Amino acid sequence: MVYRSPTAICGALLAVVALLSLPSPALADEILWSLLKKGGQVVLMRHAVTAPGVGDPPGFRLDDCSTQRNLIDDGRRDAQRVGAEFRARGVVLERVLSSPWCRCVETANLAFGKAEISTALSNLFTHPQNRDRQVREMRELISVPQVGNRVFVSHGATIAALTGVSLDTAEMLVVTPQGDGRFVVNGRLSVRAQ
């Protein structure tokens, strides 16, 4: 028989209680949707799924989508599903910004019907030398509290550089602006096919 001290048993029980008290993913999602319904949030969204590969082909150009990695049909459906969920929940958007890469612009347009281009949201995967400048610019864009919600469609590497969170395609991170370059990360949202 193995002897367990009362302290070890109590610690194990507290750990189990802590795990059981964590909100379920569905409840966590509802909390984020409620925040968005109230307004004043920023949604950082990674573009939807693209053709297989990493980065863009050599010699790609921002002014020619045919030279870039673009959305595939599954990605287009994912983007449309995200927009449908926002509309079904009555979440109002004040502004939608997008990286100039075609996959981000198409994601934003399919989901939300609009997109303003912002170079601050550009792909850092292929341009890591811009990291410090872009993170500073993104902090400036995000940190000013607003009445309405804003969506920023960008790239996984770019969002990770700002937040330390690595998102899946078409996944979103909801943050609350705090002013002075600061924001609070509230959690991740994903609209999955049923």
PDB file of C-alpha atoms in Angstrom:
ATOM      1  CA  MET A   1       0.000   0.000   0.000  1.00  0.00           C
ATOM      2  CA  VAL A   2       1.261   3.448  -0.911  1.00  0.00           C
ATOM      3  CA  TYR A   3       0.908   6.144   1.724  1.00  0.00           C
ATOM      4  CA  ARG A   4      -0.311   9.540   0.461  1.00  0.00           C
ATOM      5  CA  SER A   5      -0.011  12.499   2.759  1.00  0.00           C
ATOM      6  CA  PRO A   6      -3.145  14.538   3.467  1.00  0.00           C
ATOM      7  CA  THR A   7      -1.438  17.511   1.788  1.00  0.00           C
ATOM      8  CA  ALA A   8      -0.859  15.538  -1.445  1.00  0.00           C
ATOM      9  CA  ILE A   9      -4.444  14.251  -1.455  1.00  0.00           C
ATOM     10  CA  CYS A  10      -5.814  17.741  -0.818  1.00  0.00           C
ATOM     11  CA  GLY A  11      -3.633  19.148  -3.606  1.00  0.00           C
ATOM     12  CA  ALA A  12      -4.866  16.513  -6.058  1.00  0.00           C
ATOM     13  CA  LEU A  13      -8.492  17.201  -5.136  1.00  0.00           C
ATOM     14  CA  LEU A  14      -8.002  20.943  -5.597  1.00  0.00           C
ATOM     15  CA  ALA A  15      -6.498  20.327  -9.043  1.00  0.00           C
ATOM     16  CA  VAL A  16      -9.528  18.224 -10.057  1.00  0.00           C
ATOM     17  CA  VAL A  17     -11.943  20.878  -8.752  1.00  0.00           C
ATOM     18  CA  ALA A  18     -10.026  23.574 -10.660  1.00  0.00           C
ATOM     19  CA  LEU A  19     -10.234  21.573 -13.890  1.00  0.00           C
ATOM     20  CA  LEU A  20     -13.938  20.916 -13.438  1.00  0.00           C
ATOM     21  CA  SER A  21     -14.624  24.609 -12.823  1.00  0.00           C
ATOM     22  CA  LEU A  22     -13.115  25.705 -16.128  1.00  0.00           C
ATOM     23  CA  PRO A  23     -15.752  26.817 -18.615  1.00  0.00           C
ATOM     24  CA  SER A  24     -16.595  24.398 -21.395  1.00  0.00           C
ATOM     25  CA  PRO A  25     -15.510  25.430 -24.895  1.00  0.00           C
ATOM     26  CA  ALA A  26     -19.138  26.148 -25.810  1.00  0.00           C
ATOM     27  CA  LEU A  27     -19.591  28.355 -22.733  1.00  0.00           C
ATOM     28  CA  ALA A  28     -16.292  30.131 -23.440  1.00  0.00           C
ATOM     29  CA  ASP A  29     -17.488  30.797 -27.014  1.00  0.00           C
ATOM     30  CA  GLU A  30     -20.779  32.233 -25.731  1.00  0.00           C
ATOM     31  CA  ILE A  31     -18.877  34.575 -23.407  1.00  0.00           C
ATOM     32  CA  LEU A  32     -16.846  35.863 -26.377  1.00  0.00           C
ATOM     33  CA  TRP A  33     -19.951  36.291 -28.558  1.00  0.00           C
ATOM     34  CA  SER A  34     -21.553  38.264 -25.691  1.00  0.00           C
ATOM     35  CA  LEU A  35     -18.517  40.548 -25.549  1.00  0.00           C
ATOM     36  CA  LEU A  36     -18.770  41.105 -29.295  1.00  0.00           C
ATOM     37  CA  LYS A  37     -22.495  41.822 -29.048  1.00  0.00           C
ATOM     38  CA  LYS A  38     -21.709  44.636 -26.574  1.00  0.00           C
ATOM     39  CA  GLY A  39     -19.135  46.193 -28.953  1.00  0.00           C
ATOM     40  CA  GLY A  40     -15.717  47.743 -28.438  1.00  0.00           C
ATOM     41  CA  GLN A  41     -13.761  44.576 -29.282  1.00  0.00           C
ATOM     42  CA  VAL A  42     -11.105  43.801 -31.873  1.00  0.00           C
ATOM     43  CA  VAL A  43     -11.185  40.451 -33.648  1.00  0.00           C
ATOM     44  CA  LEU A  44      -7.845  39.280 -35.029  1.00  0.00           C
ATOM     45  CA  MET A  45      -8.634  36.709 -37.699  1.00  0.00           C
ATOM     46  CA  ARG A  46      -6.249  34.515 -39.615  1.00  0.00           C
ATOM     47  CA  HIS A  47      -7.170  34.157 -43.290  1.00  0.00           C
ATOM     48  CA  ALA A  48      -9.100  31.055 -44.325  1.00  0.00           C
ATOM     49  CA  VAL A  49      -7.496  27.872 -45.692  1.00  0.00           C
ATOM     50  CA  THR A  50      -5.366  28.179 -48.823  1.00  0.00           C
ATOM     51  CA  ALA A  51      -3.704  25.967 -51.378  1.00  0.00           C
ATOM     52  CA  PRO A  52      -1.110  23.741 -49.666  1.00  0.00           C
ATOM     53  CA  GLY A  53       2.277  25.248 -49.022  1.00  0.00           C
ATOM     54  CA  VAL A  54       4.117  27.684 -46.816  1.00  0.00           C
ATOM     55  CA  GLY A  55       4.517  31.345 -47.656  1.00  0.00           C
ATOM     56  CA  ASP A  56       4.145  32.432 -51.253  1.00  0.00           C
ATOM     57  CA  PRO A  57       5.811  31.247 -54.451  1.00  0.00           C
ATOM     58  CA  PRO A  58       9.114  32.923 -55.369  1.00  0.00           C
ATOM     59  CA  GLY A  59       8.528  36.162 -57.240  1.00  0.00           C
ATOM     60  CA  PHE A  60       4.967  36.667 -55.977  1.00  0.00           C
ATOM     61  CA  ARG A  61       3.487  40.155 -56.313  1.00  0.00           C
ATOM     62  CA  LEU A  62       0.851  41.801 -54.153  1.00  0.00           C
ATOM     63  CA  ASP A  63      -0.757  43.372 -57.225  1.00  0.00           C
ATOM     64  CA  ASP A  64      -1.255  39.984 -58.925  1.00  0.00           C
ATOM     65  CA  CYS A  65      -3.280  37.370 -57.027  1.00  0.00           C
ATOM     66  CA  SER A  66      -2.300  34.687 -59.544  1.00  0.00           C
ATOM     67  CA  THR A  67       1.268  34.809 -58.175  1.00  0.00           C
ATOM     68  CA  GLN A  68       0.183  34.181 -54.541  1.00  0.00           C
ATOM     69  CA  ARG A  69      -1.148  31.276 -52.488  1.00  0.00           C
ATOM     70  CA  ASN A  70      -4.894  31.827 -52.492  1.00  0.00           C
ATOM     71  CA  LEU A  71      -8.014  30.478 -50.834  1.00  0.00           C
ATOM     72  CA  ILE A  72      -9.372  27.122 -51.895  1.00  0.00           C
ATOM     73  CA  ASP A  73     -13.091  26.299 -51.972  1.00  0.00           C
ATOM     74  CA  ASP A  74     -13.022  25.012 -48.360  1.00  0.00           C
ATOM     75  CA  GLY A  75     -11.455  28.322 -47.312  1.00  0.00           C
ATOM     76  CA  ARG A  76     -14.123  30.296 -49.135  1.00  0.00           C
ATOM     77  CA  ARG A  77     -16.832  28.291 -47.368  1.00  0.00           C
ATOM     78  CA  ASP A  78     -15.112  28.841 -43.996  1.00  0.00           C
ATOM     79  CA  ALA A  79     -14.960  32.608 -44.582  1.00  0.00           C
ATOM     80  CA  GLN A  80     -18.639  32.691 -45.558  1.00  0.00           C
ATOM     81  CA  ARG A  81     -19.515  30.627 -42.471  1.00  0.00           C
ATOM     82  CA  VAL A  82     -17.717  33.143 -40.219  1.00  0.00           C
ATOM     83  CA  GLY A  83     -19.657  36.038 -41.724  1.00  0.00           C
ATOM     84  CA  ALA A  84     -22.957  34.148 -41.455  1.00  0.00           C
ATOM     85  CA  GLU A  85     -22.294  33.539 -37.740  1.00  0.00           C
ATOM     86  CA  PHE A  86     -21.600  37.234 -37.103  1.00  0.00           C
ATOM     87  CA  ARG A  87     -24.841  38.167 -38.894  1.00  0.00           C
ATOM     88  CA  ALA A  88     -26.898  35.449 -37.160  1.00  0.00           C
ATOM     89  CA  ARG A  89     -25.692  36.705 -33.768  1.00  0.00           C
ATOM     90  CA  GLY A  90     -26.318  40.354 -34.647  1.00  0.00           C
ATOM     91  CA  VAL A  91     -22.685  41.350 -34.114  1.00  0.00           C
ATOM     92  CA  VAL A  92     -22.156  44.769 -35.680  1.00  0.00           C
ATOM     93  CA  LEU A  93     -18.798  45.683 -37.183  1.00  0.00           C
ATOM     94  CA  GLU A  94     -17.569  49.245 -37.373  1.00  0.00           C
ATOM     95  CA  ARG A  95     -14.539  48.507 -39.514  1.00  0.00           C
ATOM     96  CA  VAL A  96     -12.798  45.605 -41.291  1.00  0.00           C
ATOM     97  CA  LEU A  97      -9.089  45.887 -42.052  1.00  0.00           C
ATOM     98  CA  SER A  98      -7.107  43.381 -44.091  1.00  0.00           C
ATOM     99  CA  SER A  99      -3.549  42.576 -44.992  1.00  0.00           C
ATOM    100  CA  PRO A 100      -2.935  43.420 -48.659  1.00  0.00           C
ATOM    101  CA  TRP A 101      -2.359  39.706 -49.478  1.00  0.00           C
ATOM    102  CA  CYS A 102      -5.167  38.386 -51.698  1.00  0.00           C
ATOM    103  CA  ARG A 103      -6.053  35.496 -49.350  1.00  0.00           C
ATOM    104  CA  CYS A 104      -6.743  37.967 -46.541  1.00  0.00           C
ATOM    105  CA  VAL A 105      -8.696  40.412 -48.710  1.00  0.00           C
ATOM    106  CA  GLU A 106     -10.819  37.567 -50.098  1.00  0.00           C
ATOM    107  CA  THR A 107     -11.429  36.174 -46.593  1.00  0.00           C
ATOM    108  CA  ALA A 108     -12.566  39.610 -45.364  1.00  0.00           C
ATOM    109  CA  ASN A 109     -14.786  40.248 -48.380  1.00  0.00           C
ATOM    110  CA  LEU A 110     -16.429  36.820 -48.236  1.00  0.00           C
ATOM    111  CA  ALA A 111     -17.010  37.004 -44.489  1.00  0.00           C
ATOM    112  CA  PHE A 112     -17.885  40.645 -43.996  1.00  0.00           C
ATOM    113  CA  GLY A 113     -18.478  42.117 -47.463  1.00  0.00           C
ATOM    114  CA  LYS A 114     -15.793  44.753 -47.088  1.00  0.00           C
ATOM    115  CA  ALA A 115     -12.132  45.331 -46.345  1.00  0.00           C
ATOM    116  CA  GLU A 116      -9.811  48.299 -46.012  1.00  0.00           C
ATOM    117  CA  ILE A 117      -6.174  47.477 -46.733  1.00  0.00           C
ATOM    118  CA  SER A 118      -3.674  47.987 -43.919  1.00  0.00           C
ATOM    119  CA  THR A 119       0.013  47.285 -44.455  1.00  0.00           C
ATOM    120  CA  ALA A 120       0.360  46.923 -40.663  1.00  0.00           C
ATOM    121  CA  LEU A 121      -1.355  43.532 -41.102  1.00  0.00           C
ATOM    122  CA  SER A 122       1.050  42.321 -43.832  1.00  0.00           C
ATOM    123  CA  ASN A 123       2.582  38.864 -43.770  1.00  0.00           C
ATOM    124  CA  LEU A 124       5.574  38.696 -41.428  1.00  0.00           C
ATOM    125  CA  PHE A 125       6.370  35.126 -42.455  1.00  0.00           C
ATOM    126  CA  THR A 126       8.000  36.351 -45.663  1.00  0.00           C
ATOM    127  CA  HIS A 127       9.066  39.730 -44.254  1.00  0.00           C
ATOM    128  CA  PRO A 128      10.354  39.160 -40.690  1.00  0.00           C
ATOM    129  CA  GLN A 129      12.515  42.284 -40.940  1.00  0.00           C
ATOM    130  CA  ASN A 130       9.290  44.344 -40.569  1.00  0.00           C
ATOM    131  CA  ARG A 131       8.320  42.719 -37.255  1.00  0.00           C
ATOM    132  CA  ASP A 132       9.071  45.564 -34.821  1.00  0.00           C
ATOM    133  CA  ARG A 133       7.484  48.240 -37.003  1.00  0.00           C
ATOM    134  CA  GLN A 134       4.370  46.200 -37.754  1.00  0.00           C
ATOM    135  CA  VAL A 135       3.827  45.092 -34.161  1.00  0.00           C
ATOM    136  CA  ARG A 136       4.055  48.753 -33.106  1.00  0.00           C
ATOM    137  CA  GLU A 137       1.585  49.779 -35.841  1.00  0.00           C
ATOM    138  CA  MET A 138      -0.832  46.962 -34.953  1.00  0.00           C
ATOM    139  CA  ARG A 139      -0.704  47.937 -31.277  1.00  0.00           C
ATOM    140  CA  GLU A 140      -1.598  51.501 -32.286  1.00  0.00           C
ATOM    141  CA  LEU A 141      -4.516  50.269 -34.420  1.00  0.00           C
ATOM    142  CA  ILE A 142      -5.862  47.965 -31.716  1.00  0.00           C
ATOM    143  CA  SER A 143      -5.242  49.809 -28.496  1.00  0.00           C
ATOM    144  CA  VAL A 144      -7.548  52.785 -28.993  1.00  0.00           C
ATOM    145  CA  PRO A 145     -10.914  51.891 -27.445  1.00  0.00           C
ATOM    146  CA  GLN A 146     -13.836  52.288 -29.863  1.00  0.00           C
ATOM    147  CA  VAL A 147     -17.596  51.947 -29.494  1.00  0.00           C
ATOM    148  CA  GLY A 148     -17.922  49.432 -32.333  1.00  0.00           C
ATOM    149  CA  ASN A 149     -16.176  46.164 -33.105  1.00  0.00           C
ATOM    150  CA  ARG A 150     -13.329  45.935 -35.569  1.00  0.00           C
ATOM    151  CA  VAL A 151     -11.986  42.902 -37.436  1.00  0.00           C
ATOM    152  CA  PHE A 152      -8.380  42.648 -38.604  1.00  0.00           C
ATOM    153  CA  VAL A 153      -7.785  39.847 -41.127  1.00  0.00           C
ATOM    154  CA  SER A 154      -4.124  38.909 -41.231  1.00  0.00           C
ATOM    155  CA  HIS A 155      -1.660  36.006 -41.208  1.00  0.00           C
ATOM    156  CA  GLY A 156      -0.755  33.448 -38.560  1.00  0.00           C
ATOM    157  CA  ALA A 157       2.826  34.707 -38.166  1.00  0.00           C
ATOM    158  CA  THR A 158       1.692  38.326 -37.920  1.00  0.00           C
ATOM    159  CA  ILE A 159      -0.978  37.670 -35.283  1.00  0.00           C
ATOM    160  CA  ALA A 160       1.472  35.486 -33.326  1.00  0.00           C
ATOM    161  CA  ALA A 161       4.105  38.253 -33.378  1.00  0.00           C
ATOM    162  CA  LEU A 162       1.600  40.615 -31.778  1.00  0.00           C
ATOM    163  CA  THR A 163      -0.132  38.292 -29.318  1.00  0.00           C
ATOM    164  CA  GLY A 164       1.977  35.140 -28.927  1.00  0.00           C
ATOM    165  CA  VAL A 165      -1.096  33.129 -30.008  1.00  0.00           C
ATOM    166  CA  SER A 166      -0.881  30.850 -33.039  1.00  0.00           C
ATOM    167  CA  LEU A 167      -4.270  30.662 -34.759  1.00  0.00           C
ATOM    168  CA  ASP A 168      -5.584  28.049 -37.158  1.00  0.00           C
ATOM    169  CA  THR A 169      -6.998  29.153 -40.517  1.00  0.00           C
ATOM    170  CA  ALA A 170     -10.219  31.207 -40.178  1.00  0.00           C
ATOM    171  CA  GLU A 171      -9.784  31.171 -36.387  1.00  0.00           C
ATOM    172  CA  MET A 172     -10.255  34.406 -34.448  1.00  0.00           C
ATOM    173  CA  LEU A 173      -8.795  35.971 -31.323  1.00  0.00           C
ATOM    174  CA  VAL A 174     -11.023  38.455 -29.479  1.00  0.00           C
ATOM    175  CA  VAL A 175      -9.165  41.260 -27.697  1.00  0.00           C
ATOM    176  CA  THR A 176     -10.288  44.310 -25.727  1.00  0.00           C
ATOM    177  CA  PRO A 177      -8.378  47.571 -26.317  1.00  0.00           C
ATOM    178  CA  GLN A 178      -6.944  49.184 -23.171  1.00  0.00           C
ATOM    179  CA  GLY A 179      -5.235  52.290 -24.611  1.00  0.00           C
ATOM    180  CA  ASP A 180      -1.519  53.102 -24.655  1.00  0.00           C
ATOM    181  CA  GLY A 181      -0.650  50.152 -26.932  1.00  0.00           C
ATOM    182  CA  ARG A 182      -2.229  47.646 -24.555  1.00  0.00           C
ATOM    183  CA  PHE A 183      -5.037  45.129 -24.982  1.00  0.00           C
ATOM    184  CA  VAL A 184      -6.477  42.149 -23.132  1.00  0.00           C
ATOM    185  CA  VAL A 185      -6.741  38.790 -24.888  1.00  0.00           C
ATOM    186  CA  ASN A 186     -10.198  37.355 -24.104  1.00  0.00           C
ATOM    187  CA  GLY A 187     -10.050  34.096 -26.040  1.00  0.00           C
ATOM    188  CA  ARG A 188     -10.269  32.262 -29.336  1.00  0.00           C
ATOM    189  CA  LEU A 189     -13.300  31.710 -31.546  1.00  0.00           C
ATOM    190  CA  SER A 190     -13.727  29.245 -34.340  1.00  0.00           C
ATOM    191  CA  VAL A 191     -16.781  28.739 -36.505  1.00  0.00           C
ATOM    192  CA  ARG A 192     -16.637  25.104 -37.561  1.00  0.00           C
ATOM    193  CA  ALA A 193     -18.758  23.223 -40.056  1.00  0.00           C
ATOM    194  CA  GLN A 194     -21.511  21.225 -38.329  1.00  0.00           C
TER     195      GLN A 194
END
